[in-house]
Amino acid sequence: MQTDIFRGHTVRTEVKNNRVWFNLTDVYNALGAGKPADTVTRIDPKHVDTIDTLTKGGKQGMYYVSERGLVRVLLTSRSWRAVQFQDWADERVEQMLGGATVDAAGVVGGSDDEIVLRAMTVLQDR
């Protein structure tokens, strides 16, 4: 597990099977909105994982989302920080995967998610 800071909020990440996974509770705390458990049901199960973390009480399962799952969270977020978080997360993924060129959905090249995210960013800027 690795930790980083987004605007004063700790965000835990894991690299698993060459994919970066973001702690869903940390993402919501950084965005300042919502309940992570409600989101899990709206994300494709292949983009949500429970990763055991050690706490004072022993092992505890925490929800993590893949880069693609993170895009889904951010697209449905009403937080003004969502676009800033996406930019930060993109840079973080690139660093964690050794500087590989990775887009917002976690893949090289364009994707439907990337196109939607760019369109939403343009509309929000207007």
mmCIF file of N, CA and C in Angstrom:
data_model
loop_
_atom_site.group_PDB
_atom_site.id
_atom_site.type_symbol
_atom_site.label_atom_id
_atom_site.label_comp_id
_atom_site.label_asym_id
_atom_site.label_seq_id
_atom_site.Cartn_x
_atom_site.Cartn_y
_atom_site.Cartn_z
ATOM 1 N N MET A 1 0.850 -1.179 0.000
ATOM 2 C CA MET A 1 0.000 0.000 0.000
ATOM 3 C C MET A 1 0.891 1.236 0.000
ATOM 4 N N GLN A 2 0.467 2.215 -0.777
ATOM 5 C CA GLN A 2 1.154 3.497 -0.819
ATOM 6 C C GLN A 2 0.159 4.584 -0.438
ATOM 7 N N THR A 3 0.665 5.667 0.084
ATOM 8 C CA THR A 3 -0.207 6.788 0.411
ATOM 9 C C THR A 3 0.316 8.039 -0.258
ATOM 10 N N ASP A 4 -0.591 8.918 -0.579
ATOM 11 C CA ASP A 4 -0.254 10.208 -1.160
ATOM 12 C C ASP A 4 -1.246 11.210 -0.612
ATOM 13 N N ILE A 5 -1.011 12.455 -0.878
ATOM 14 C CA ILE A 5 -1.868 13.515 -0.345
ATOM 15 C C ILE A 5 -2.481 14.300 -1.490
ATOM 16 N N PHE A 6 -3.803 14.463 -1.448
ATOM 17 C CA PHE A 6 -4.525 15.330 -2.377
ATOM 18 C C PHE A 6 -5.217 16.403 -1.542
ATOM 19 N N ARG A 7 -4.781 17.644 -1.681
ATOM 20 C CA ARG A 7 -5.383 18.776 -0.973
ATOM 21 C C ARG A 7 -5.575 18.495 0.518
ATOM 22 N N GLY A 8 -4.532 17.952 1.145
ATOM 23 C CA GLY A 8 -4.563 17.699 2.574
ATOM 24 C C GLY A 8 -5.229 16.397 2.987
ATOM 25 N N HIS A 9 -5.706 15.607 2.037
ATOM 26 C CA HIS A 9 -6.373 14.340 2.340
ATOM 27 C C HIS A 9 -5.475 13.174 1.923
ATOM 28 N N THR A 10 -5.325 12.210 2.811
ATOM 29 C CA THR A 10 -4.557 11.011 2.506
ATOM 30 C C THR A 10 -5.363 10.117 1.567
ATOM 31 N N VAL A 11 -4.707 9.630 0.518
ATOM 32 C CA VAL A 11 -5.342 8.709 -0.430
ATOM 33 C C VAL A 11 -4.438 7.480 -0.539
ATOM 34 N N ARG A 12 -4.975 6.339 -0.109
ATOM 35 C CA ARG A 12 -4.226 5.082 -0.188
ATOM 36 C C ARG A 12 -4.441 4.442 -1.553
ATOM 37 N N THR A 13 -3.358 3.886 -2.093
ATOM 38 C CA THR A 13 -3.414 3.210 -3.381
ATOM 39 C C THR A 13 -2.688 1.873 -3.278
ATOM 40 N N GLU A 14 -3.060 0.968 -4.148
ATOM 41 C CA GLU A 14 -2.432 -0.350 -4.264
ATOM 42 C C GLU A 14 -2.170 -0.612 -5.737
ATOM 43 N N VAL A 15 -1.066 -1.266 -6.032
ATOM 44 C CA VAL A 15 -0.841 -1.762 -7.382
ATOM 45 C C VAL A 15 -1.083 -3.263 -7.329
ATOM 46 N N LYS A 16 -2.038 -3.699 -8.132
ATOM 47 C CA LYS A 16 -2.411 -5.111 -8.149
ATOM 48 C C LYS A 16 -2.619 -5.520 -9.601
ATOM 49 N N ASN A 17 -1.909 -6.547 -10.042
ATOM 50 C CA ASN A 17 -1.980 -7.015 -11.433
ATOM 51 C C ASN A 17 -1.700 -5.880 -12.415
ATOM 52 N N ASN A 18 -0.704 -5.078 -12.105
ATOM 53 C CA ASN A 18 -0.267 -3.963 -12.946
ATOM 54 C C ASN A 18 -1.358 -2.909 -13.161
ATOM 55 N N ARG A 19 -2.275 -2.802 -12.193
ATOM 56 C CA ARG A 19 -3.312 -1.770 -12.226
ATOM 57 C C ARG A 19 -3.274 -1.034 -10.897
ATOM 58 N N VAL A 20 -3.565 0.238 -10.936
ATOM 59 C CA VAL A 20 -3.602 1.037 -9.713
ATOM 60 C C VAL A 20 -5.027 1.049 -9.182
ATOM 61 N N TRP A 21 -5.172 0.788 -7.885
ATOM 62 C CA TRP A 21 -6.468 0.759 -7.213
ATOM 63 C C TRP A 21 -6.473 1.842 -6.144
ATOM 64 N N PHE A 22 -7.560 2.624 -6.082
ATOM 65 C CA PHE A 22 -7.696 3.732 -5.147
ATOM 66 C C PHE A 22 -8.668 3.365 -4.029
ATOM 67 N N ASN A 23 -8.308 3.699 -2.793
ATOM 68 C CA ASN A 23 -9.190 3.445 -1.659
ATOM 69 C C ASN A 23 -10.421 4.333 -1.798
ATOM 70 N N LEU A 24 -11.585 3.716 -1.874
ATOM 71 C CA LEU A 24 -12.822 4.449 -2.151
ATOM 72 C C LEU A 24 -13.184 5.424 -1.024
ATOM 73 N N THR A 25 -12.974 5.034 0.212
ATOM 74 C CA THR A 25 -13.261 5.933 1.335
ATOM 75 C C THR A 25 -12.379 7.169 1.254
ATOM 76 N N ASP A 26 -11.107 6.983 0.936
ATOM 77 C CA ASP A 26 -10.190 8.119 0.815
ATOM 78 C C ASP A 26 -10.597 9.047 -0.321
ATOM 79 N N VAL A 27 -11.045 8.465 -1.438
ATOM 80 C CA VAL A 27 -11.496 9.279 -2.577
ATOM 81 C C VAL A 27 -12.670 10.163 -2.147
ATOM 82 N N TYR A 28 -13.650 9.559 -1.473
ATOM 83 C CA TYR A 28 -14.816 10.323 -1.036
ATOM 84 C C TYR A 28 -14.451 11.393 -0.013
ATOM 85 N N ASN A 29 -13.522 11.080 0.877
ATOM 86 C CA ASN A 29 -13.073 12.092 1.831
ATOM 87 C C ASN A 29 -12.399 13.259 1.116
ATOM 88 N N ALA A 30 -11.601 12.953 0.099
ATOM 89 C CA ALA A 30 -10.925 14.009 -0.662
ATOM 90 C C ALA A 30 -11.916 14.859 -1.451
ATOM 91 N N LEU A 31 -12.993 14.233 -1.941
ATOM 92 C CA LEU A 31 -14.011 14.969 -2.694
ATOM 93 C C LEU A 31 -14.969 15.711 -1.766
ATOM 94 N N GLY A 32 -15.030 15.277 -0.518
ATOM 95 C CA GLY A 32 -15.906 15.931 0.447
ATOM 96 C C GLY A 32 -17.375 15.627 0.242
ATOM 97 N N ALA A 33 -17.697 14.426 -0.234
ATOM 98 C CA ALA A 33 -19.105 14.119 -0.513
ATOM 99 C C ALA A 33 -19.364 12.629 -0.554
ATOM 100 N N GLY A 34 -20.617 12.262 -0.267
ATOM 101 C CA GLY A 34 -21.126 10.928 -0.530
ATOM 102 C C GLY A 34 -20.741 9.839 0.439
ATOM 103 N N LYS A 35 -21.334 8.663 0.168
ATOM 104 C CA LYS A 35 -21.062 7.467 0.945
ATOM 105 C C LYS A 35 -20.458 6.423 0.017
ATOM 106 N N PRO A 36 -19.234 5.995 0.288
ATOM 107 C CA PRO A 36 -18.580 5.026 -0.595
ATOM 108 C C PRO A 36 -19.374 3.749 -0.811
ATOM 109 N N ALA A 37 -20.004 3.227 0.216
ATOM 110 C CA ALA A 37 -20.725 1.951 0.090
ATOM 111 C C ALA A 37 -21.864 2.053 -0.918
ATOM 112 N N ASP A 38 -22.495 3.229 -1.037
ATOM 113 C CA ASP A 38 -23.569 3.411 -2.012
ATOM 114 C C ASP A 38 -23.040 3.328 -3.443
ATOM 115 N N THR A 39 -21.823 3.759 -3.651
ATOM 116 C CA THR A 39 -21.227 3.792 -4.982
ATOM 117 C C THR A 39 -20.875 2.401 -5.479
ATOM 118 N N VAL A 40 -20.468 1.528 -4.587
ATOM 119 C CA VAL A 40 -20.010 0.199 -4.976
ATOM 120 C C VAL A 40 -21.037 -0.525 -5.832
ATOM 121 N N THR A 41 -22.304 -0.339 -5.545
ATOM 122 C CA THR A 41 -23.354 -1.035 -6.300
ATOM 123 C C THR A 41 -23.530 -0.478 -7.712
ATOM 124 N N ARG A 42 -23.014 0.723 -7.973
ATOM 125 C CA ARG A 42 -23.172 1.347 -9.290
ATOM 126 C C ARG A 42 -21.974 1.140 -10.209
ATOM 127 N N ILE A 43 -20.939 0.486 -9.698
ATOM 128 C CA ILE A 43 -19.724 0.274 -10.481
ATOM 129 C C ILE A 43 -19.649 -1.195 -10.874
ATOM 130 N N ASP A 44 -19.232 -1.453 -12.100
ATOM 131 C CA ASP A 44 -19.047 -2.818 -12.570
ATOM 132 C C ASP A 44 -18.151 -3.553 -11.570
ATOM 133 N N PRO A 45 -18.574 -4.728 -11.091
ATOM 134 C CA PRO A 45 -17.818 -5.455 -10.067
ATOM 135 C C PRO A 45 -16.354 -5.727 -10.419
ATOM 136 N N LYS A 46 -16.039 -5.794 -11.715
ATOM 137 C CA LYS A 46 -14.636 -6.046 -12.064
ATOM 138 C C LYS A 46 -13.744 -4.828 -11.787
ATOM 139 N N HIS A 47 -14.365 -3.682 -11.486
ATOM 140 C CA HIS A 47 -13.599 -2.470 -11.186
ATOM 141 C C HIS A 47 -13.648 -2.115 -9.707
ATOM 142 N N VAL A 48 -14.182 -3.027 -8.885
ATOM 143 C CA VAL A 48 -14.225 -2.849 -7.427
ATOM 144 C C VAL A 48 -13.587 -4.073 -6.795
ATOM 145 N N ASP A 49 -12.762 -3.843 -5.786
ATOM 146 C CA ASP A 49 -12.125 -4.951 -5.091
ATOM 147 C C ASP A 49 -12.103 -4.637 -3.604
ATOM 148 N N THR A 50 -12.079 -5.665 -2.796
ATOM 149 C CA THR A 50 -11.907 -5.499 -1.366
ATOM 150 C C THR A 50 -10.492 -5.952 -1.047
ATOM 151 N N ILE A 51 -9.714 -5.050 -0.513
ATOM 152 C CA ILE A 51 -8.327 -5.350 -0.178
ATOM 153 C C ILE A 51 -8.200 -5.284 1.330
ATOM 154 N N ASP A 52 -7.652 -6.338 1.918
ATOM 155 C CA ASP A 52 -7.476 -6.370 3.365
ATOM 156 C C ASP A 52 -6.350 -5.436 3.783
ATOM 157 N N THR A 53 -6.644 -4.630 4.789
ATOM 158 C CA THR A 53 -5.638 -3.739 5.348
ATOM 159 C C THR A 53 -5.517 -4.051 6.828
ATOM 160 N N LEU A 54 -4.361 -3.812 7.363
ATOM 161 C CA LEU A 54 -4.150 -4.035 8.790
ATOM 162 C C LEU A 54 -4.518 -2.772 9.558
ATOM 163 N N THR A 55 -5.331 -2.939 10.576
ATOM 164 C CA THR A 55 -5.699 -1.835 11.455
ATOM 165 C C THR A 55 -5.434 -2.280 12.882
ATOM 166 N N LYS A 56 -5.711 -1.415 13.829
ATOM 167 C CA LYS A 56 -5.496 -1.767 15.233
ATOM 168 C C LYS A 56 -6.265 -3.020 15.618
ATOM 169 N N GLY A 57 -7.425 -3.224 15.033
ATOM 170 C CA GLY A 57 -8.255 -4.377 15.352
ATOM 171 C C GLY A 57 -7.944 -5.605 14.512
ATOM 172 N N GLY A 58 -6.940 -5.552 13.657
ATOM 173 C CA GLY A 58 -6.602 -6.673 12.783
ATOM 174 C C GLY A 58 -6.941 -6.356 11.342
ATOM 175 N N LYS A 59 -7.223 -7.410 10.561
ATOM 176 C CA LYS A 59 -7.544 -7.210 9.149
ATOM 177 C C LYS A 59 -8.915 -6.568 8.999
ATOM 178 N N GLN A 60 -8.991 -5.660 8.034
ATOM 179 C CA GLN A 60 -10.267 -5.032 7.720
ATOM 180 C C GLN A 60 -10.347 -4.891 6.204
ATOM 181 N N GLY A 61 -11.461 -5.316 5.623
ATOM 182 C CA GLY A 61 -11.643 -5.190 4.181
ATOM 183 C C GLY A 61 -12.028 -3.766 3.816
ATOM 184 N N MET A 62 -11.301 -3.196 2.878
ATOM 185 C CA MET A 62 -11.577 -1.836 2.414
ATOM 186 C C MET A 62 -11.890 -1.895 0.927
ATOM 187 N N TYR A 63 -12.880 -1.102 0.482
ATOM 188 C CA TYR A 63 -13.198 -1.043 -0.941
ATOM 189 C C TYR A 63 -12.148 -0.226 -1.673
ATOM 190 N N TYR A 64 -11.701 -0.777 -2.781
ATOM 191 C CA TYR A 64 -10.796 -0.082 -3.684
ATOM 192 C C TYR A 64 -11.422 -0.114 -5.072
ATOM 193 N N VAL A 65 -11.162 0.934 -5.868
ATOM 194 C CA VAL A 65 -11.636 0.970 -7.246
ATOM 195 C C VAL A 65 -10.445 1.111 -8.181
ATOM 196 N N SER A 66 -10.558 0.451 -9.345
ATOM 197 C CA SER A 66 -9.524 0.572 -10.372
ATOM 198 C C SER A 66 -9.580 1.975 -10.963
ATOM 199 N N GLU A 67 -8.645 2.254 -11.857
ATOM 200 C CA GLU A 67 -8.671 3.569 -12.513
ATOM 201 C C GLU A 67 -9.998 3.785 -13.233
ATOM 202 N N ARG A 68 -10.484 2.755 -13.895
ATOM 203 C CA ARG A 68 -11.762 2.863 -14.613
ATOM 204 C C ARG A 68 -12.912 3.058 -13.628
ATOM 205 N N GLY A 69 -12.876 2.374 -12.498
ATOM 206 C CA GLY A 69 -13.882 2.574 -11.457
ATOM 207 C C GLY A 69 -13.823 3.984 -10.902
ATOM 208 N N LEU A 70 -12.612 4.513 -10.787
ATOM 209 C CA LEU A 70 -12.448 5.890 -10.311
ATOM 210 C C LEU A 70 -13.093 6.875 -11.283
ATOM 211 N N VAL A 71 -12.945 6.626 -12.579
ATOM 212 C CA VAL A 71 -13.586 7.495 -13.570
ATOM 213 C C VAL A 71 -15.101 7.507 -13.354
ATOM 214 N N ARG A 72 -15.682 6.343 -13.106
ATOM 215 C CA ARG A 72 -17.135 6.266 -12.854
ATOM 216 C C ARG A 72 -17.518 7.086 -11.622
ATOM 217 N N VAL A 73 -16.723 6.967 -10.572
ATOM 218 C CA VAL A 73 -16.991 7.726 -9.343
ATOM 219 C C VAL A 73 -16.947 9.224 -9.639
ATOM 220 N N LEU A 74 -15.929 9.650 -10.347
ATOM 221 C CA LEU A 74 -15.750 11.082 -10.615
ATOM 222 C C LEU A 74 -16.797 11.626 -11.580
ATOM 223 N N LEU A 75 -17.224 10.812 -12.548
ATOM 224 C CA LEU A 75 -18.249 11.265 -13.487
ATOM 225 C C LEU A 75 -19.596 11.497 -12.804
ATOM 226 N N THR A 76 -19.864 10.744 -11.756
ATOM 227 C CA THR A 76 -21.141 10.889 -11.061
ATOM 228 C C THR A 76 -21.044 11.796 -9.835
ATOM 229 N N SER A 77 -19.859 12.280 -9.550
ATOM 230 C CA SER A 77 -19.675 13.142 -8.384
ATOM 231 C C SER A 77 -20.202 14.542 -8.663
ATOM 232 N N ARG A 78 -20.758 15.149 -7.649
ATOM 233 C CA ARG A 78 -21.207 16.542 -7.756
ATOM 234 C C ARG A 78 -20.193 17.496 -7.140
ATOM 235 N N SER A 79 -19.089 16.949 -6.688
ATOM 236 C CA SER A 79 -18.062 17.764 -6.039
ATOM 237 C C SER A 79 -17.300 18.583 -7.081
ATOM 238 N N TRP A 80 -17.025 19.822 -6.744
ATOM 239 C CA TRP A 80 -16.250 20.690 -7.624
ATOM 240 C C TRP A 80 -14.805 20.220 -7.706
ATOM 241 N N ARG A 81 -14.388 19.355 -6.796
ATOM 242 C CA ARG A 81 -13.013 18.861 -6.785
ATOM 243 C C ARG A 81 -12.790 17.674 -7.725
ATOM 244 N N ALA A 82 -13.839 17.139 -8.324
ATOM 245 C CA ALA A 82 -13.734 15.907 -9.104
ATOM 246 C C ALA A 82 -12.745 16.025 -10.266
ATOM 247 N N VAL A 83 -12.792 17.096 -11.011
ATOM 248 C CA VAL A 83 -11.888 17.259 -12.156
ATOM 249 C C VAL A 83 -10.451 17.413 -11.667
ATOM 250 N N GLN A 84 -10.257 18.180 -10.607
ATOM 251 C CA GLN A 84 -8.914 18.341 -10.049
ATOM 252 C C GLN A 84 -8.379 17.011 -9.532
ATOM 253 N N PHE A 85 -9.255 16.232 -8.907
ATOM 254 C CA PHE A 85 -8.839 14.924 -8.406
ATOM 255 C C PHE A 85 -8.448 14.019 -9.566
ATOM 256 N N GLN A 86 -9.199 14.065 -10.661
ATOM 257 C CA GLN A 86 -8.879 13.231 -11.820
ATOM 258 C C GLN A 86 -7.498 13.575 -12.378
ATOM 259 N N ASP A 87 -7.201 14.862 -12.484
ATOM 260 C CA ASP A 87 -5.877 15.270 -12.965
ATOM 261 C C ASP A 87 -4.784 14.737 -12.045
ATOM 262 N N TRP A 88 -5.000 14.878 -10.747
ATOM 263 C CA TRP A 88 -4.040 14.395 -9.751
ATOM 264 C C TRP A 88 -3.887 12.878 -9.862
ATOM 265 N N ALA A 89 -5.000 12.155 -9.981
ATOM 266 C CA ALA A 89 -4.974 10.695 -10.051
ATOM 267 C C ALA A 89 -4.258 10.220 -11.316
ATOM 268 N N ASP A 90 -4.473 10.888 -12.440
ATOM 269 C CA ASP A 90 -3.777 10.526 -13.684
ATOM 270 C C ASP A 90 -2.266 10.593 -13.492
ATOM 271 N N GLU A 91 -1.791 11.673 -12.876
ATOM 272 C CA GLU A 91 -0.356 11.823 -12.622
ATOM 273 C C GLU A 91 0.140 10.735 -11.676
ATOM 274 N N ARG A 92 -0.645 10.435 -10.672
ATOM 275 C CA ARG A 92 -0.273 9.404 -9.695
ATOM 276 C C ARG A 92 -0.157 8.039 -10.370
ATOM 277 N N VAL A 93 -1.099 7.687 -11.238
ATOM 278 C CA VAL A 93 -1.063 6.405 -11.935
ATOM 279 C C VAL A 93 0.186 6.320 -12.807
ATOM 280 N N GLU A 94 0.488 7.385 -13.523
ATOM 281 C CA GLU A 94 1.685 7.389 -14.365
ATOM 282 C C GLU A 94 2.935 7.159 -13.539
ATOM 283 N N GLN A 95 3.028 7.817 -12.376
ATOM 284 C CA GLN A 95 4.190 7.635 -11.503
ATOM 285 C C GLN A 95 4.281 6.197 -11.000
ATOM 286 N N MET A 96 3.164 5.643 -10.577
ATOM 287 C CA MET A 96 3.164 4.312 -9.988
ATOM 288 C C MET A 96 3.456 3.219 -11.000
ATOM 289 N N LEU A 97 3.117 3.450 -12.255
ATOM 290 C CA LEU A 97 3.353 2.446 -13.289
ATOM 291 C C LEU A 97 4.627 2.722 -14.066
ATOM 292 N N GLY A 98 5.515 3.506 -13.491
ATOM 293 C CA GLY A 98 6.827 3.713 -14.091
ATOM 294 C C GLY A 98 6.849 4.663 -15.251
ATOM 295 N N GLY A 99 5.975 5.673 -15.247
ATOM 296 C CA GLY A 99 5.985 6.679 -16.284
ATOM 297 C C GLY A 99 5.284 6.277 -17.561
ATOM 298 N N ALA A 100 4.580 5.152 -17.548
ATOM 299 C CA ALA A 100 3.847 4.745 -18.745
ATOM 300 C C ALA A 100 2.771 5.768 -19.067
ATOM 301 N N THR A 101 2.478 5.955 -20.324
ATOM 302 C CA THR A 101 1.427 6.876 -20.724
ATOM 303 C C THR A 101 0.080 6.212 -20.485
ATOM 304 N N VAL A 102 -0.669 6.767 -19.561
ATOM 305 C CA VAL A 102 -1.951 6.181 -19.172
ATOM 306 C C VAL A 102 -2.998 7.273 -19.215
ATOM 307 N N ASP A 103 -4.149 6.968 -19.812
ATOM 308 C CA ASP A 103 -5.208 7.972 -19.862
ATOM 309 C C ASP A 103 -6.117 7.853 -18.645
ATOM 310 N N ALA A 104 -7.179 8.626 -18.606
ATOM 311 C CA ALA A 104 -8.067 8.687 -17.449
ATOM 312 C C ALA A 104 -8.713 7.347 -17.135
ATOM 313 N N ALA A 105 -8.885 6.492 -18.108
ATOM 314 C CA ALA A 105 -9.503 5.187 -17.876
ATOM 315 C C ALA A 105 -8.473 4.120 -17.557
ATOM 316 N N GLY A 106 -7.187 4.491 -17.548
ATOM 317 C CA GLY A 106 -6.157 3.531 -17.195
ATOM 318 C C GLY A 106 -5.636 2.717 -18.357
ATOM 319 N N VAL A 107 -5.870 3.167 -19.583
ATOM 320 C CA VAL A 107 -5.384 2.441 -20.750
ATOM 321 C C VAL A 107 -4.719 3.410 -21.709
ATOM 322 N N VAL A 108 -3.820 2.881 -22.526
ATOM 323 C CA VAL A 108 -3.179 3.707 -23.535
ATOM 324 C C VAL A 108 -4.152 3.901 -24.675
ATOM 325 N N GLY A 109 -4.240 5.119 -25.172
ATOM 326 C CA GLY A 109 -5.152 5.405 -26.266
ATOM 327 C C GLY A 109 -6.483 5.940 -25.779
ATOM 328 N N GLY A 110 -7.403 6.136 -26.679
ATOM 329 C CA GLY A 110 -8.698 6.689 -26.337
ATOM 330 C C GLY A 110 -9.691 5.612 -25.921
ATOM 331 N N SER A 111 -10.667 6.016 -25.141
ATOM 332 C CA SER A 111 -11.730 5.103 -24.729
ATOM 333 C C SER A 111 -13.015 5.911 -24.606
ATOM 334 N N ASP A 112 -14.131 5.214 -24.513
ATOM 335 C CA ASP A 112 -15.408 5.914 -24.322
ATOM 336 C C ASP A 112 -15.393 6.748 -23.052
ATOM 337 N N ASP A 113 -14.836 6.194 -21.958
ATOM 338 C CA ASP A 113 -14.779 6.927 -20.696
ATOM 339 C C ASP A 113 -13.957 8.206 -20.834
ATOM 340 N N GLU A 114 -12.848 8.107 -21.547
ATOM 341 C CA GLU A 114 -11.993 9.279 -21.730
ATOM 342 C C GLU A 114 -12.724 10.366 -22.521
ATOM 343 N N ILE A 115 -13.410 9.978 -23.545
ATOM 344 C CA ILE A 115 -14.151 10.935 -24.364
ATOM 345 C C ILE A 115 -15.231 11.615 -23.535
ATOM 346 N N VAL A 116 -15.967 10.840 -22.740
ATOM 347 C CA VAL A 116 -17.012 11.404 -21.889
ATOM 348 C C VAL A 116 -16.400 12.349 -20.862
ATOM 349 N N LEU A 117 -15.294 11.936 -20.239
ATOM 350 C CA LEU A 117 -14.647 12.780 -19.237
ATOM 351 C C LEU A 117 -14.175 14.098 -19.847
ATOM 352 N N ARG A 118 -13.572 14.036 -21.025
ATOM 353 C CA ARG A 118 -13.129 15.267 -21.689
ATOM 354 C C ARG A 118 -14.318 16.174 -22.002
ATOM 355 N N ALA A 119 -15.402 15.584 -22.498
ATOM 356 C CA ALA A 119 -16.595 16.376 -22.817
ATOM 357 C C ALA A 119 -17.156 17.036 -21.561
ATOM 358 N N MET A 120 -17.205 16.283 -20.466
ATOM 359 C CA MET A 120 -17.729 16.852 -19.222
ATOM 360 C C MET A 120 -16.812 17.969 -18.707
ATOM 361 N N THR A 121 -15.522 17.804 -18.884
ATOM 362 C CA THR A 121 -14.578 18.835 -18.447
ATOM 363 C C THR A 121 -14.777 20.113 -19.256
ATOM 364 N N VAL A 122 -14.949 19.974 -20.568
ATOM 365 C CA VAL A 122 -15.193 21.137 -21.429
ATOM 366 C C VAL A 122 -16.493 21.829 -21.025
ATOM 367 N N LEU A 123 -17.550 21.048 -20.814
ATOM 368 C CA LEU A 123 -18.836 21.636 -20.415
ATOM 369 C C LEU A 123 -18.749 22.323 -19.073
ATOM 370 N N GLN A 124 -18.016 21.717 -18.136
ATOM 371 C CA GLN A 124 -17.884 22.325 -16.820
ATOM 372 C C GLN A 124 -17.105 23.647 -16.905
ATOM 373 N N ASP A 125 -16.078 23.685 -17.740
ATOM 374 C CA ASP A 125 -15.287 24.902 -17.897
ATOM 375 C C ASP A 125 -16.131 26.048 -18.494
ATOM 376 N N ARG A 126 -17.108 25.691 -19.333
ATOM 377 C CA ARG A 126 -17.968 26.710 -19.949
ATOM 378 C C ARG A 126 -18.925 27.270 -18.918
#
